[in-house]
Amino acid sequence: MARYGMALDYKNCIDCKACESACKEENGVLLGADKHRIWVGTKEVEGEFPFLSISSSGFVPSQCQHCEAAPCQEVCPTNATYYDENGVVRVDADKCILCTYCMNACPYDARYVDDRTMTVDKCNFCSDTRLARGETTTACQNTCPTKVRTFGDLDDPYSEISELLRRRDHYSLKAHLGTKPKLFYLT
Amino acid sequence: MSIKEFVASIPVNKVGFKDIFGYEKTPRNLILTVLTFGLLAMFAAGVGLYLLHGHHAYNVTREHPWGLLLAAYIFFVVSSTGLCIIGSLGDVFGFKDYELISKRAIFGSIVTILSGFAVILFEIGHPVTMVIYNVLTPGLTSAIWWMGTLYGLYLTFMIIEFVFLLKGDAKFAKYFGLVGLIIGLAAHSNLGAVFGFLNARPISNGVYFPMYFILTAFITGVFIAYLFMGFRYKLKFPERVKKMLTNLGKIQIFLLSFLAFFMTWKMLTDLYGGMPNRADVAHHILGSWTFWAEVILVIVIPLLVLLKDMGRSHVAMFYASFSGMAGIAFMRYNLIHDTQVKPLQMLKVYEYQLPPTWIHYSPSAAEWMISLGGIGLCITLYYLGTKFFNLDADEGHAEQKA
Ligand code: SF4
Ligand code: SF4
């Protein structure tokens, strides 16, 4: 089985939000500012006017980090949040009781409540849609015009993502928390 | 003895509709009745709103998913654990002076936890699913799982203990009481751990809350003991009760001082070194009026009253206990709010055009109604208990009659 992850060449991001739209469309995420599986963060320009550092501003796409030691999974009382065979962190809506403990425990603010099922939802690497159809991309990767995102199997040494991570320096967010994210930001 | 015979042998007063409403119609009692019915109506209305609108009846958001209902739940179960501790002093640990409140406190612990469950029932999105999957796929690393499961068990033991107390079987009451107390403390510290385990929230993370919860439960128990005794004896305490209250007052002086000490060190460690996500939140807490309401109502006022003559002003302490309980309500609210007040942000510097700020939350009408309604449930169940059961210690009861 695969161990899916994603590398983000975030400096290429132009904040077009195509990935957000594609994700909503692909996975039927409801509209609304509070309901999103992925988002593009905006880094503030640093410095005091007029000494602004233009290069400090930037766009940083983010989403569920598919942690290998996921706090959301650890705190879930009914095991509604689980790792699937591809290492993707998933939510089983039938088991979720909406205690929202996972929303508080996730250090990445990656979870939201789906109003239709009234259960917690988040990015699942298109496991229910694309991957289930046998495709090997995610909607966000597929749509990104500047190829910020590379999705793939971290265990496969020949995959594009493994290649990228070998070649390029990268970091993960809030690494000090020991959650072992599988989203990698290429520097 | 068959189960049927056993149940039949539990002493229960024969109470009719008339007896329930046949209390002295003093102005105070009438006000209390109207208030209680008002609270019960609120509960019903709140639940109605919830049934109509689901979770949308609440003001909780993605960033602040825990709201007033959770605080209310914690308030009730803390009261329950506290009463369990007070009840155990007499019938588990055998401190004679406290025996006269044991039965009442244990009954109180049952009533308060039932009210807590009634409130949380409407907070959890899918309570039925919870019951099923708590058993089928238990999340053993989840503090919520342990807290919920242990509280369920605790309630069972409290009920059995209470039955044995009613039957005057001190031995079995003691055994069940001891196990119930241990499970209750485990459950309650797990409730603290629900916050303590949040690695993502440095302000709550750590061992502090599991211990603090036990300490504040004991404090809450003492406050409620004063309220119970005050209402029971209409503020004219017999000698034995006075003696017990004085002792409880002295214990409370110790507990409150310890709490002040605890909180001081918690605050200092939070502030020290200016650690991000912790020191800034601590500053924010120190600047919030709800924090100072908590400190003044729980610690300052009761401690001043107690220290005046080392716990001998029982009537004053009865009133100070109202202050204490109001403060405890603030304490629970502060706990849930302060945990979530700092946005995790995750690079969403402008979350869809909103500039970054502290996260705001104010409870909705439905949340207020269900939470306050829980108090109505408590009062009602407790009142019914005083009618159906003899909650006085048997000796004390005889003394009272004589
Ligand atoms: S990013 Fe959050 S939701 Fe995703 S796996 Fe990690 S803790 Fe869970
Ligand atoms: S809200 Fe659902 S997925 Fe999250 S911890 Fe609770 S039961 Fe698990």
GROMACS .gro file of N, CA and C and ligand atoms in nm, chain A residues 63-67 70-73 81 89 105-111 122 179, ligand 1:
model
   68
   63GLN      N    1  -0.353   2.274   0.449
   63GLN     CA    2  -0.466   2.181   0.460
   63GLN      C    3  -0.431   2.079   0.567
   64CYS      N    4  -0.510   1.974   0.581
   64CYS     CA    5  -0.474   1.867   0.673
   64CYS      C    6  -0.338   1.813   0.635
   65GLN      N    7  -0.255   1.796   0.737
   65GLN     CA    8  -0.116   1.756   0.713
   65GLN      C    9  -0.099   1.604   0.706
   66HIS      N   10  -0.206   1.533   0.725
   66HIS     CA   11  -0.201   1.386   0.726
   66HIS      C   12  -0.087   1.335   0.813
   67CYS      N   13  -0.091   1.383   0.936
   67CYS     CA   14   0.014   1.352   1.033
   67CYS      C   15   0.030   1.201   1.050
   70ALA      N   16  -0.104   1.152   1.439
   70ALA     CA   17  -0.207   1.256   1.432
   70ALA      C   18  -0.276   1.276   1.567
   71PRO      N   19  -0.267   1.397   1.622
   71PRO     CA   20  -0.336   1.423   1.749
   71PRO      C   21  -0.487   1.403   1.738
   72CYS      N   22  -0.542   1.434   1.620
   72CYS     CA   23  -0.686   1.420   1.603
   72CYS      C   24  -0.728   1.274   1.618
   73GLN      N   25  -0.641   1.184   1.572
   73GLN     CA   26  -0.674   1.042   1.582
   73GLN      C   27  -0.662   0.997   1.727
   81THR      N   28  -1.195   0.895   1.364
   81THR     CA   29  -1.079   0.939   1.287
   81THR      C   30  -0.978   0.825   1.286
   89VAL      N   31  -0.526   1.020   0.675
   89VAL     CA   32  -0.609   1.035   0.795
   89VAL      C   33  -0.752   1.064   0.751
  105ALA      N   34  -0.783   1.958   1.902
  105ALA     CA   35  -0.653   1.893   1.915
  105ALA      C   36  -0.565   1.913   1.793
  106CYS      N   37  -0.624   1.935   1.677
  106CYS     CA   38  -0.545   1.951   1.555
  106CYS      C   39  -0.469   2.083   1.561
  107PRO      N   40  -0.337   2.078   1.557
  107PRO     CA   41  -0.260   2.203   1.567
  107PRO      C   42  -0.264   2.284   1.438
  108TYR      N   43  -0.324   2.228   1.333
  108TYR     CA   44  -0.318   2.291   1.202
  108TYR      C   45  -0.452   2.351   1.160
  109ASP      N   46  -0.548   2.350   1.250
  109ASP     CA   47  -0.676   2.413   1.221
  109ASP      C   48  -0.738   2.356   1.093
  110ALA      N   49  -0.722   2.227   1.075
  110ALA     CA   50  -0.754   2.167   0.946
  110ALA      C   51  -0.895   2.111   0.937
  111ARG      N   52  -0.970   2.116   1.048
  111ARG     CA   53  -1.099   2.046   1.048
  111ARG      C   54  -1.216   2.143   1.058
  122LYS      N   55  -1.261   1.707   0.670
  122LYS     CA   56  -1.133   1.772   0.637
  122LYS      C   57  -1.080   1.707   0.511
  179THR      N   58   0.409   1.572   1.538
  179THR     CA   59   0.295   1.509   1.471
  179THR      C   60   0.336   1.442   1.339
  590SF4     S1   61  -0.333   1.808   1.029
  590SF4    FE1   62  -0.484   1.802   1.190
  590SF4     S2   63  -0.654   1.693   1.103
  590SF4    FE2   64  -0.480   1.650   0.973
  590SF4     S3   65  -0.392   1.462   1.054
  590SF4    FE3   66  -0.284   1.630   1.153
  590SF4     S4   67  -0.396   1.664   1.340
  590SF4    FE4   68  -0.529   1.544   1.207
   0.00000   0.00000   0.00000
